[in-house]
Each structure stands twice: as structure tokens, then as C-alpha cells.
Amino acid sequence: MHNISTLFFFILLSTLLGVCYGGRGLGYKNPFTPKAYVARYWNKHVRNNLPKPSFLLSKASPMSAAEAASFAKLAAANSLSTQLPEFCSAAHLLCFPEVQPSLEKHTEDVDFQTYDNSQNFSNYGRSRPGGTESFRSYATTFSSRPDNSFRRYSRRSVGHVDSFVRYGGSIGDIYQTFNTYGTSSAGGAGEFKQYATKSNFPELDFTTYSDSSGGRRQSFSSYGENGNSGGQNFTSYGKNSAGAGNEFSSYGTSSNVEASNFTNYGARGTSPNDTFTNYGVLQNIPEVNFQSYAEGTVGGTESFSNYRVQANVGDDSFQSYAKNTKEGTKVDFRNYAISANPSSDTFKGYAKGAEGDHKVGFTSYGNNTNTTFKDYVKQGVSFASYNVPSSSASKTVSDSFVKTGKFFRESMLKEGTVMPMPDIRDKMPPRSFLPRYILSKLPFSSSKIDELKRVFKVSDNSSMDKMIMDSFGECERAPSVGETKRCVGSVEDMIDFATSVLGRNVAVWTTENVNGFNQNVMVGGVKGMKGGKVTKSVSCHQSLFPYLLYYCHSVPKVRVYEADLLNPESKAKINHGVAICHLDTTAWSPTHGAFVALGSGPGRIEVCHWIFENDMTWTIAD
């Protein structure tokens, strides 16, 4: 408590100092703010005369001295949760709001163009007879992580035409739920075009789409396309429908390191005409689970074109296709898990329990030696075809899973080289570090997850719950051979870790800006740190957490470079990049994206990459 009392003494003194500094208030040059303390900490622990790194110090807590003292007292008393909204705002943290239900009622087509309030949207177009319903954009303009729920759209409508163009498109760090769309509707048509396209760390839940409908045409064009990490869940599509025409075009295409679950598609339908075109195509390291397609269908046609085709490694499970279908049902499956690199694939239950003498088609299944195909029951059905394609059939697309220019060889770092620059933009929500004296009062371990969840009011099994556990998993895993690692939530902790590995004569580097991303750039003047000699560094990468958290680890046997980056046409300087070249790749996985992009394998080549926005690498200063 002595430290807390000292901070309160600083509040009074800093008020007087605020006047001395021209009346600009506590946040201006106040020596007792967290930012001022971090600057002094740098001066004390780093022994060289290089300029202080403004990009690092800017991440220090923006709280005033008074706010920092007040919240430190609450943290010491385990009472931060009582003022959580105020704490999250003042400290610039990522906290999910408590979303309240919307009581808005819409008795006619409102023709929504944009709707971006962070709240539940309860009903739109419910029980509407005839007419048209349109909704263009919902929750697409947030600059930080939104938390949205859309409950019912066009439920129990009759002869109704509805359109939903975009839900949660191009948002960073999105947590979205859509409960029911077109459920128990009769006749008419529905179209849903884009759901959470290009989202970063999405957690997506779509509960029911066109379930228990009759004589209704329904199409879903794009779900979770080009997403990065996160998870997707789609529970039910076209279940218990009669005479429906359901079309699902693309699910999770070109997504990176994503977990996907799709539970029921067209289950127990009567005379349907259902098509599913692409699921998980061109994904990188996906974790895919598909359970139940067209189970118990009576008559009609079911087709599935491409499942996890041209994907890169990962794990796949497909359980139950056309199970217990009745006579007259036609089912077809074109391509399953024709991957560019080996994966773990399991397919269980194809046409099991199907009645009558009808044909099921299966064209191509996988190309890996570890695939399994179980529980195909031949009684009553005829298998049209089953081919295992050669591995060469998919190798031509292997480089499409790694973003262009993400990895390159050291020989390319020379003046005049034109090379593609990947998308180096930071797509995580903006946050700040906490002051160490507040951070030290908060629990930080998976064994104390319940205590931390109480502080930030995190619900069990929520997106935030999963996000926190994922970060703990990375922070608490055992270091690899020769690695030293630590997760840090304050600037002071990062300085301490870097200097413990490299000594006190250190410098920290990052790429100057994001100019040139997704374009070709020309390499200008190049300088190697430490004269271009082999050295070691400490690299720090962001983790998704309520406050700014970095996973830092020592990286031996590297060379670090800085280079001017030029416009290839005008030769004007547009950026100043920092690149790190890993000279020892023997411990890397054979399926690492670098080897997919560059060829070769572990220990056979060096691998270089740019330091992305808001990531950083520490070196011994020249």
C-alpha cells in the first residue's frame, strides 16, 4: 500500500506541475504519467545514446497520473471490475461491451443501407406476407473489435423476397452471431451475399438458415472468406425443408489457420435441390469438421462439389454424407481434400443406411497416404466412381497458400531488386500496454483464468474466453530447443527480457510504415546490423488479449537488415523496411509456409521476412 499512497501524493504534485507546464493538464509532460515513467525506465536500463524508440514508447499506457493511481488502488483491492468500462477506456484496452437487445420494430421494408450500432438486432421482416425485404450492410464500419448479434430475419414470411448483402465485412477482430434467417418461411426467395468477409481473428456463429421452409429458393454466397485465424460455426442450413432449392457457394475460402464447424446441411429435406460448391478451398492449415450432409433426405438432388480442395496441411473430418436417405434421392460428391501438402483426413459414413437402389457419386478423394474412408455401405446403393488423384495434381497450386512476398531468400536483399511486399498491416485491435504496477496485480496464468475472467467480465465459452486461453497456450508452451521466451504486458517487462538476452547495449527495430504493401517494391540501400554479421535477436509478436501483450523469444543465428524501399517506377522512397533472415531452419516443420513458398526444406535454406507493422526485433546496437 505504500506504493499506492506514493502515487496519490504524485497526483497532487502533478496537478501543480500541470500549471507549470503551460496549463496543458496532467497528460502533457507530466513526469508521473505511465508514459513518462517508461521513458525514464529506458534511460536507466539501456546503455547507449541512440534515440529512444518512439514507436515502442507510444504503446505505453495513455492514462493520466490520477487515473493510473486510482486504477492501481482498485487493482490492489481486486475491485477493477467495478469500474471496468472506465478502466478499459482510460487504459485503451480491448473489452467487450454488454450488448443490450434492440426493441426496434419494423413493419415494412426499411431498405437498410448501413446499420452499425453494437447491439442486438431482434426482428426484421418477421411474419411478413409478400413484398420485399432488403438489408445492405450491418456492422461493417468498426475500427476495433465489435460484438454483434442479429436474431431473426424474414422468419415465418409467406411469398416474401428478401436480400441481405453484407454482415460484418472487412472488420478486424469480429465476434458475430446470426441466429435465424428465413426460418419457417413459405415460398418466395432469399439471398445472403457476404458474411464476415476478410475478418481478422473472427469468431462467427450462424445458427439456422432457411430451416423448415417450404417451396423457397435460398442462396448463400460467401461465408467467412479470406479470414485470418479465429473460428466459424454454422449449425443448420435448409433442415426439414420441403421442395426447397438451397445453394451455398463459398465457405471459408482462402482463410488462414482457421477452425470451421458445419453441422447440418439439408437434413431431413423432402424433394430438395441442394448444392454446396466450395467449403474450405485454398485454406492454409485449417481445422475443418463437417457433420451431416443431407441426412434423411427424401427424393430430390444433393450435390457437393469441392471440400478442402487445394488446402495446405491441417486436419479434416467429414462425418455422415447422405445417411438414411430414402429411395429416389440422388447424391453426388465431386472432390474431397485434394491438398497441396499432406494433411490428416478422415471421412466416415457415406450413404450409410440409405434405402432403395439409388446411385451415389464420389469422384475424387484426397491424395495422401494417411486418408481414411470408412463406413461406406454398398447394400442398396451403387458407387459411381472413386478416384485417388496423384500428388502431382495439386502441387502446382502449393504456393497460393502463402501470401505473396511473405518469405524470401537473403540474396534478394540487394539494391535494385524488385520484389513483392506482403500485406504487413497490423490487423489486431489497437490496445496499449498496462503500467507494470497495475499489471502485477492481475492474474496471468491458465490456472487463474477464472480470476482474470472476473476482472474483465468474460463469459464462459465466449469469444473472449477462447481468445484468452489461446494466448495462454502460446505463452505457457515449453520453449523449443535453444529458445528463450516470455510474454510481456508492459514496456518495462519487454525491456527487461530483451536486455537479459542481449545485454544493455540494445536497439529495437520495426518497419517504418505499411507503404507498398500488396505491391512490388524496389530495394534501395541496404545495411546489415552489426556489419551484416551473424548475431542473435529478440523478436516480439502480438498476442490477442484484453491489454497489449507480446510473445517475445530469442532468435539465434540470424542476420538483421534495414533497407530503403522504393517505388519501382519513380524510384522515390516510400518506406524503410527491417528484415530478419533465419540462417538455421533445421528445427522448422517440413510443412512451414516458407518451404511451401520457396521450396526446399528444414536446414537446407535460410529464410527471410519483413518485420510487420507493430511487431519488432531487438538487436545488440552497433
XYZ file of C-alpha atoms in Angstrom:
622
model
C 0.000 0.000 0.000
C 2.996 2.291 0.393
C 3.366 2.498 -3.413
C -0.315 3.360 -3.824
C -0.047 6.135 -1.232
C 3.008 7.469 -3.030
C 1.042 7.571 -6.298
C -1.694 9.637 -4.641
C 0.949 12.067 -3.434
C 2.090 12.345 -7.052
C -1.460 13.278 -8.109
C -1.416 16.459 -6.028
C 2.094 17.329 -7.107
C 1.340 16.635 -10.771
C -1.646 18.988 -10.647
C 0.710 21.790 -9.677
C 3.187 20.701 -12.332
C 0.427 20.816 -14.920
C 0.169 24.544 -14.299
C 3.938 24.941 -14.558
C 3.882 23.269 -17.974
C 1.728 25.967 -19.514
C -1.656 24.754 -18.263
C -1.947 21.854 -20.697
C -3.088 19.459 -17.986
C -1.877 16.218 -16.471
C -1.132 14.437 -19.728
C 1.399 16.951 -21.028
C 4.998 16.337 -19.970
C 3.826 15.169 -16.577
C 6.690 13.177 -15.007
C 4.268 10.930 -13.097
C 2.281 9.553 -16.041
C 2.956 5.946 -17.158
C 4.480 7.218 -20.423
C 6.944 9.462 -18.583
C 7.907 6.619 -16.256
C 8.582 4.295 -19.208
C 10.859 6.902 -20.810
C 12.884 7.112 -17.589
C 12.971 3.318 -17.360
C 14.500 3.162 -20.850
C 17.178 5.687 -19.919
C 18.060 3.708 -16.803
C 18.232 0.217 -18.329
C 19.506 0.802 -21.891
C 23.133 1.855 -22.100
C 23.675 3.752 -25.342
C 22.997 7.178 -26.789
C 20.652 6.109 -29.575
C 17.322 7.948 -29.728
C 14.559 6.371 -27.689
C 12.239 4.269 -29.940
C 9.116 6.399 -30.220
C 7.054 3.585 -31.777
C 7.645 1.413 -28.687
C 7.160 4.147 -26.095
C 3.923 5.210 -27.815
C 2.445 1.862 -26.768
C 2.816 2.705 -23.079
C -0.374 3.316 -21.152
C -2.068 6.632 -22.072
C -3.569 7.033 -18.579
C -3.024 10.228 -16.642
C -1.213 10.096 -13.315
C -4.531 10.429 -11.476
C -6.164 7.626 -13.490
C -3.183 5.336 -13.059
C -3.157 5.869 -9.295
C -6.901 5.319 -8.981
C -6.936 2.115 -11.017
C -3.805 0.825 -9.268
C -5.672 1.160 -5.961
C -8.668 -0.741 -7.396
C -6.384 -3.470 -8.770
C -4.706 -3.877 -5.379
C -8.153 -4.292 -3.794
C -9.252 -6.716 -6.543
C -12.031 -4.287 -7.495
C -11.202 -3.265 -11.054
C -14.330 -4.976 -12.359
C -16.463 -2.403 -10.538
C -15.204 0.277 -12.937
C -14.371 -1.867 -15.941
C -15.787 0.419 -18.687
C -13.896 3.402 -17.265
C -10.706 1.341 -16.895
C -10.917 -0.034 -20.443
C -11.468 3.425 -21.883
C -8.729 5.183 -19.914
C -6.169 2.384 -20.385
C -7.057 1.791 -24.072
C -7.895 -1.898 -23.673
C -9.982 -4.431 -25.581
C -13.140 -5.107 -23.587
C -16.412 -6.407 -24.985
C -19.457 -4.279 -24.226
C -22.526 -5.730 -22.604
C -24.757 -5.876 -25.662
C -28.359 -4.887 -24.969
C -31.248 -6.137 -27.101
C -32.802 -3.805 -29.621
C -36.511 -3.161 -29.225
C -36.889 -1.657 -32.683
C -39.855 -2.887 -34.709
C -40.047 -2.760 -38.499
C -43.468 -3.273 -40.042
C -42.342 -2.647 -43.602
C -39.237 -2.714 -45.745
C -36.871 -0.134 -44.267
C -34.313 -0.709 -47.032
C -31.434 -0.546 -44.558
C -28.262 0.706 -46.185
C -25.938 0.742 -43.167
C -26.556 -0.364 -39.590
C -23.548 -0.343 -37.300
C -24.671 0.035 -33.715
C -23.052 -2.515 -31.427
C -26.232 -4.135 -30.136
C -28.641 -6.981 -30.693
C -30.965 -6.603 -33.649
C -34.014 -8.664 -32.767
C -36.538 -8.847 -35.623
C -36.701 -7.752 -39.236
C -39.365 -8.878 -41.693
C -40.968 -11.411 -39.346
C -44.272 -12.976 -40.497
C -44.378 -10.594 -43.473
C -46.862 -11.589 -46.241
C -45.463 -10.989 -49.713
C -43.392 -7.959 -50.555
C -39.667 -7.404 -50.478
C -37.179 -7.007 -47.624
C -33.671 -5.594 -48.052
C -30.740 -5.128 -45.710
C -27.498 -3.924 -47.196
C -24.770 -3.529 -44.561
C -24.719 -4.494 -40.891
C -21.774 -3.909 -38.565
C -19.166 -3.156 -41.217
C -17.580 0.069 -40.036
C -15.977 -0.690 -36.671
C -12.384 0.302 -36.071
C -11.992 -2.086 -33.146
C -13.491 -5.414 -32.199
C -17.301 -5.353 -32.360
C -19.700 -7.678 -30.611
C -22.955 -8.050 -32.521
C -25.956 -10.302 -32.676
C -28.718 -10.451 -35.282
C -31.626 -12.572 -34.103
C -34.367 -13.033 -36.721
C -34.622 -12.083 -40.367
C -37.676 -12.895 -42.509
C -38.957 -15.548 -40.092
C -42.347 -17.119 -40.953
C -42.794 -14.935 -44.012
C -45.021 -16.056 -46.911
C -44.219 -15.443 -50.586
C -41.592 -12.994 -49.465
C -38.423 -11.946 -51.309
C -35.558 -10.841 -49.109
C -31.945 -9.831 -49.533
C -29.085 -9.425 -47.065
C -26.000 -8.068 -48.776
C -23.251 -7.758 -46.162
C -22.868 -8.641 -42.486
C -19.629 -7.816 -40.709
C -17.482 -7.418 -43.819
C -13.800 -6.432 -43.655
C -13.727 -5.959 -39.882
C -10.728 -6.594 -37.690
C -11.377 -8.965 -34.809
C -15.038 -9.706 -35.159
C -17.414 -11.580 -32.856
C -20.722 -12.016 -34.652
C -23.773 -14.195 -34.248
C -26.687 -14.522 -36.651
C -29.459 -16.651 -35.195
C -32.179 -17.308 -37.772
C -32.670 -16.352 -41.414
C -35.824 -17.311 -43.310
C -36.881 -19.994 -40.811
C -40.382 -21.499 -41.306
C -40.942 -19.388 -44.423
C -43.120 -20.492 -47.339
C -42.498 -19.608 -50.970
C -40.554 -16.598 -52.052
C -36.787 -16.354 -52.263
C -33.887 -15.305 -50.106
C -30.322 -14.240 -50.817
C -27.451 -13.731 -48.358
C -24.328 -12.492 -50.115
C -21.472 -11.835 -47.661
C -20.966 -12.787 -44.035
C -17.766 -11.601 -42.307
C -15.509 -11.364 -45.352
C -11.811 -10.570 -44.725
C -12.176 -10.609 -40.952
C -9.206 -10.878 -38.642
C -9.462 -13.341 -35.733
C -13.175 -13.884 -36.333
C -15.456 -15.856 -34.052
C -18.530 -16.474 -36.181
C -21.765 -18.265 -35.342
C -24.673 -18.726 -37.747
C -27.447 -20.821 -36.203
C -30.186 -21.551 -38.752
C -30.620 -20.592 -42.396
C -33.838 -21.475 -44.242
C -34.816 -24.292 -41.868
C -38.348 -25.748 -42.031
C -39.138 -23.725 -45.150
C -41.413 -24.800 -47.994
C -41.057 -24.185 -51.719
C -38.481 -21.498 -51.129
C -35.325 -20.728 -53.126
C -32.389 -19.741 -50.937
C -28.796 -18.852 -51.722
C -25.782 -18.095 -49.517
C -22.858 -16.735 -51.496
C -19.943 -16.081 -49.156
C -19.264 -17.015 -45.518
C -16.050 -16.180 -43.681
C -13.968 -15.755 -46.827
C -10.306 -14.650 -46.571
C -10.401 -14.713 -42.777
C -7.365 -14.884 -40.524
C -7.358 -17.327 -37.592
C -10.434 -17.466 -35.390
C -13.290 -19.942 -35.673
C -16.505 -20.466 -37.637
C -19.649 -22.358 -36.708
C -22.646 -22.915 -38.973
C -25.274 -25.042 -37.253
C -28.112 -25.692 -39.676
C -28.869 -24.944 -43.342
C -32.136 -25.967 -45.021
C -33.066 -28.501 -42.360
C -36.587 -30.024 -42.515
C -37.382 -28.105 -45.692
C -39.791 -29.240 -48.409
C -39.368 -28.529 -52.108
C -36.628 -26.067 -51.330
C -33.739 -25.045 -53.521
C -30.699 -24.279 -51.402
C -27.381 -23.123 -52.770
C -24.236 -22.461 -50.741
C -21.392 -21.110 -52.864
C -18.286 -20.460 -50.745
C -17.427 -21.179 -47.119
C -14.086 -20.165 -45.619
C -12.243 -19.927 -48.950
C -8.611 -18.746 -48.712
C -8.763 -18.485 -44.926
C -5.636 -18.796 -42.805
C -5.261 -21.034 -39.723
C -8.971 -21.254 -39.113
C -11.206 -23.704 -37.273
C -14.503 -24.452 -39.026
C -17.559 -26.445 -37.969
C -20.610 -27.072 -40.156
C -23.238 -29.291 -38.566
C -26.374 -29.860 -40.668
C -26.941 -29.171 -44.347
C -30.266 -30.146 -45.893
C -31.100 -32.692 -43.196
C -34.475 -34.467 -43.484
C -35.488 -32.447 -46.506
C -38.233 -33.517 -48.918
C -37.605 -33.244 -52.672
C -34.818 -30.688 -52.269
C -32.472 -29.344 -54.901
C -29.361 -28.529 -52.823
C -25.862 -27.631 -53.974
C -22.764 -26.856 -51.923
C -19.968 -25.593 -54.149
C -16.861 -24.761 -52.108
C -16.030 -25.486 -48.484
C -12.587 -24.632 -47.123
C -10.943 -24.317 -50.538
C -7.434 -22.809 -50.662
C -7.204 -22.709 -46.870
C -3.900 -22.649 -45.007
C -3.564 -25.073 -42.065
C -7.322 -25.436 -41.494
C -9.028 -27.416 -38.747
C -12.212 -28.481 -40.504
C -15.143 -30.512 -39.210
C -18.276 -31.186 -41.290
C -21.037 -33.283 -39.715
C -24.153 -34.426 -41.543
C -24.964 -33.537 -45.129
C -28.427 -34.404 -46.473
C -29.209 -36.909 -43.725
C -32.659 -38.483 -44.035
C -33.483 -36.723 -47.305
C -36.466 -37.981 -49.294
C -36.116 -37.668 -53.074
C -34.585 -34.677 -54.767
C -30.951 -33.945 -55.567
C -27.945 -33.279 -53.331
C -24.512 -32.293 -54.630
C -21.232 -31.254 -53.005
C -18.541 -30.020 -55.390
C -15.317 -29.123 -53.552
C -14.351 -29.836 -49.947
C -10.988 -28.577 -48.728
C -9.534 -28.727 -52.231
C -6.076 -27.189 -52.729
C -5.663 -26.637 -48.990
C -2.335 -26.661 -47.190
C -1.898 -29.287 -44.431
C -4.283 -29.103 -41.432
C -6.805 -31.636 -40.095
C -10.142 -32.619 -41.626
C -13.077 -34.680 -40.529
C -16.207 -35.320 -42.587
C -18.878 -37.384 -40.832
C -22.095 -38.569 -42.425
C -22.982 -37.818 -46.044
C -26.449 -38.807 -47.280
C -27.103 -41.030 -44.269
C -30.524 -42.756 -44.163
C -31.645 -41.144 -47.401
C -34.804 -42.530 -48.969
C -35.307 -44.052 -52.401
C -35.241 -41.565 -55.229
C -32.611 -39.335 -53.662
C -29.681 -38.538 -55.915
C -26.433 -37.571 -54.206
C -23.065 -36.663 -55.641
C -19.690 -35.662 -54.168
C -17.045 -34.344 -56.552
C -13.735 -33.561 -54.838
C -12.601 -34.158 -51.251
C -9.332 -32.991 -49.670
C -7.197 -32.787 -52.795
C -4.497 -30.933 -50.897
C -1.286 -29.271 -51.947
C 0.522 -30.677 -48.906
C -0.225 -33.675 -46.688
C -3.000 -33.408 -44.134
C -4.906 -35.613 -41.744
C -8.186 -36.556 -43.460
C -10.989 -38.733 -42.181
C -14.254 -39.439 -43.997
C -16.813 -41.502 -42.070
C -20.212 -42.605 -43.198
C -21.121 -42.162 -46.872
C -24.692 -43.195 -47.783
C -24.906 -45.353 -44.677
C -28.428 -46.679 -44.123
C -29.617 -45.397 -47.492
C -32.804 -47.080 -48.721
C -33.662 -48.283 -52.185
C -31.494 -48.707 -55.234
C -30.231 -45.253 -55.976
C -26.890 -44.008 -57.108
C -24.365 -42.011 -55.127
C -21.367 -40.500 -56.876
C -17.939 -39.774 -55.494
C -15.329 -38.583 -57.955
C -12.050 -37.818 -56.193
C -10.894 -38.410 -52.633
C -7.648 -36.997 -51.282
C -4.088 -37.612 -52.338
C -2.415 -38.509 -49.072
C -1.275 -41.807 -47.646
C -2.931 -41.181 -44.277
C -6.504 -40.727 -45.533
C -9.279 -42.994 -44.315
C -12.638 -43.759 -45.875
C -14.921 -45.646 -43.503
C -18.462 -46.994 -43.326
C -19.416 -46.995 -46.974
C -22.342 -49.385 -47.186
C -22.899 -50.859 -50.629
C -26.256 -52.516 -49.949
C -28.945 -50.708 -51.842
C -26.678 -48.143 -53.448
C -24.184 -48.126 -56.286
C -20.928 -46.217 -56.111
C -20.455 -44.241 -59.304
C -16.743 -43.555 -59.050
C -13.893 -43.156 -56.576
C -10.514 -41.864 -57.634
C -7.435 -41.061 -55.577
C -5.610 -38.396 -57.618
C -1.858 -38.350 -57.853
C 0.022 -35.926 -55.627
C 1.286 -34.045 -58.668
C -2.253 -32.961 -59.460
C -2.204 -30.366 -56.715
C 1.412 -29.335 -56.364
C 1.028 -26.612 -58.973
C -1.106 -24.590 -56.573
C 1.038 -25.035 -53.473
C 2.422 -21.519 -53.495
C -1.043 -19.969 -53.369
C -1.342 -20.633 -49.629
C 1.457 -18.305 -48.627
C 0.858 -14.621 -49.143
C 2.992 -13.316 -51.953
C 6.331 -11.999 -50.757
C 5.916 -13.108 -47.147
C 9.132 -15.163 -47.312
C 12.185 -14.607 -49.481
C 15.855 -15.519 -49.789
C 18.713 -13.433 -48.411
C 20.118 -12.902 -51.904
C 17.130 -10.685 -52.722
C 18.218 -8.069 -50.187
C 20.384 -6.127 -52.585
C 19.964 -2.758 -54.205
C 17.846 -2.786 -57.343
C 15.887 -5.961 -56.589
C 12.159 -5.665 -57.305
C 10.100 -7.921 -55.071
C 6.502 -8.210 -53.846
C 5.758 -6.732 -50.445
C 3.142 -8.731 -48.483
C 0.331 -7.181 -46.507
C 2.317 -6.121 -43.449
C -0.531 -4.174 -41.832
C -1.344 -4.910 -38.213
C -4.895 -6.277 -38.213
C -5.287 -6.727 -34.479
C -7.405 -4.252 -32.499
C -5.441 -1.268 -31.147
C -4.549 -1.562 -27.451
C -1.935 -0.244 -25.038
C 0.398 -1.835 -22.512
C -0.510 -1.620 -18.841
C 1.799 0.018 -16.294
C 3.762 -2.678 -14.507
C 2.382 -1.652 -11.101
C -1.160 -2.437 -12.325
C -0.168 -5.456 -14.409
C 1.488 -7.105 -11.410
C -1.850 -7.044 -9.553
C -3.671 -9.027 -12.278
C -3.560 -12.829 -12.557
C -1.741 -14.195 -15.608
C -1.864 -17.971 -15.971
C -4.309 -20.573 -17.220
C -4.596 -21.863 -13.652
C -6.030 -18.472 -12.642
C -8.220 -17.990 -15.702
C -11.391 -17.673 -13.616
C -9.905 -14.787 -11.616
C -8.893 -12.956 -14.795
C -12.320 -13.548 -16.348
C -13.964 -11.983 -13.319
C -11.812 -8.879 -13.711
C -12.772 -8.420 -17.376
C -16.299 -9.859 -17.045
C -15.665 -12.646 -19.541
C -18.427 -15.227 -20.024
C -17.648 -18.940 -20.192
C -17.179 -20.286 -23.735
C -17.344 -16.790 -25.175
C -15.079 -15.405 -27.860
C -13.037 -13.522 -25.260
C -12.710 -16.715 -23.191
C -11.292 -18.576 -26.177
C -9.044 -15.645 -27.086
C -7.501 -15.548 -23.600
C -6.964 -19.315 -23.472
C -5.312 -19.310 -26.901
C -2.849 -16.674 -25.691
C -2.116 -18.647 -22.532
C -1.489 -21.711 -24.688
C 1.219 -19.886 -26.625
C 2.701 -18.182 -23.571
C 2.826 -21.331 -21.448
C 4.042 -23.857 -24.006
C 7.502 -25.266 -23.413
C 10.256 -23.426 -25.318
C 11.756 -25.197 -28.288
C 15.374 -26.340 -28.239
C 17.641 -23.323 -27.709
C 14.737 -20.896 -27.350
C 14.181 -18.434 -24.500
C 10.674 -16.979 -24.401
C 8.427 -14.735 -22.342
C 5.068 -13.000 -22.719
C 5.119 -9.352 -21.664
C 2.276 -6.942 -20.944
C 4.286 -3.827 -20.115
C 7.081 -1.895 -21.800
C 9.210 -2.381 -18.688
C 8.876 -6.184 -18.912
C 9.827 -6.142 -22.582
C 12.932 -4.047 -21.886
C 13.910 -6.409 -19.066
C 13.551 -9.504 -21.239
C 15.433 -8.075 -24.226
C 18.332 -6.842 -22.078
C 18.500 -10.154 -20.193
C 19.169 -11.918 -23.518
C 21.221 -9.298 -25.378
C 22.734 -7.091 -22.685
C 22.052 -3.420 -22.087
C 23.504 -2.063 -25.319
C 20.381 -2.807 -27.377
C 18.258 -1.264 -30.098
C 14.733 -2.144 -31.203
C 13.615 -2.081 -34.830
C 10.448 -2.262 -36.884
C 9.420 -1.410 -40.426
C 8.754 2.325 -40.658
C 5.235 2.187 -42.147
C 2.997 -0.021 -44.321
C 3.519 1.790 -47.631
C 3.977 -0.598 -50.538
C 2.002 -3.486 -49.070
C 0.494 -5.869 -51.618
C 2.592 -4.175 -54.312
C 6.000 -4.597 -55.872
C 8.744 -2.543 -54.228
C 12.341 -1.901 -55.212
C 15.094 -2.452 -52.666
C 17.241 0.656 -52.224
C 20.231 0.992 -49.946
C 20.725 -1.997 -47.617
C 22.548 -2.078 -44.286
C 23.251 -5.155 -42.188
C 23.028 -4.768 -38.426
C 26.319 -5.496 -36.694
C 28.051 -5.100 -40.033
C 25.973 -7.890 -41.567
C 27.495 -10.495 -39.234
C 25.619 -13.440 -37.790
C 24.044 -12.397 -34.496
C 21.087 -13.151 -32.285
C 17.965 -11.120 -31.740
C 14.787 -10.989 -29.692
C 11.629 -10.941 -31.788
C 8.305 -9.821 -30.320
C 4.901 -10.628 -31.834
C 1.467 -9.505 -30.673
C -0.987 -11.847 -28.979
C -4.713 -11.183 -28.779
C -5.532 -10.236 -25.187
C -7.504 -7.503 -23.373
C -4.340 -5.420 -22.955
C -1.371 -5.225 -25.310
C 0.520 -8.484 -24.911
C 3.627 -9.569 -26.810
C 5.147 -13.003 -27.167
C 8.915 -12.389 -27.191
C 11.557 -15.030 -27.873
C 15.253 -15.207 -28.545
C 16.219 -15.971 -32.125
C 19.820 -17.220 -32.537
C 21.820 -17.350 -35.764
C 20.182 -14.558 -37.707
C 21.179 -11.580 -39.771
C 19.084 -8.438 -39.482
C 18.890 -5.839 -42.243
C 17.377 -2.416 -42.784
C 16.640 -1.253 -46.309
C 15.086 1.683 -48.099
C 12.058 0.597 -50.122
C 11.353 2.484 -53.336
C 8.544 2.863 -55.816
C 9.768 0.750 -58.782
C 8.529 3.329 -61.288
C 9.527 6.678 -59.772
C 12.377 5.344 -57.588
C 11.019 7.560 -54.766
C 11.498 6.251 -51.250
C 8.196 5.054 -49.775
C 9.273 3.012 -46.757
C 12.192 1.872 -44.637
C 11.939 -1.845 -44.028
C 13.509 -4.097 -41.424
C 14.062 -7.733 -42.385
C 15.340 -10.721 -40.443
C 16.987 -13.741 -42.057
C 16.863 -17.039 -40.160
C 20.035 -18.919 -41.036
C 19.269 -22.136 -39.153
C 15.928 -23.676 -40.134
C 16.684 -27.262 -39.114
C 14.031 -27.275 -36.364
C 11.272 -25.897 -38.625
C 8.391 -28.086 -39.775
C 8.663 -29.505 -43.315
C 5.217 -28.002 -43.979
C 6.202 -24.493 -42.836
C 4.815 -21.846 -45.181
C 8.333 -20.689 -46.032
C 9.155 -24.046 -47.620
C 5.791 -24.100 -49.407
C 6.627 -20.699 -50.930
C 10.349 -21.147 -51.574
C 10.724 -24.874 -51.997
C 13.395 -26.907 -50.202
C 13.048 -27.985 -46.588
C 14.320 -27.695 -42.994
C 18.014 -26.880 -42.646
C 18.589 -26.624 -46.390
C 17.974 -22.901 -46.924
C 17.850 -19.654 -44.973
C 14.500 -17.854 -44.784
C 13.959 -14.079 -44.604
C 10.869 -11.992 -43.889
C 9.983 -8.372 -43.193
C 9.067 -7.201 -39.714
C 5.355 -6.446 -39.883
C 3.619 -3.358 -38.519
C 3.738 -3.228 -34.702
C 5.946 -6.324 -34.472
C 9.583 -5.672 -33.608
C 13.021 -7.195 -33.301
C 15.722 -6.288 -30.771
C 19.435 -6.492 -31.553
C 22.730 -5.544 -29.992
C 23.256 -1.918 -31.019
C 26.038 -1.078 -33.455
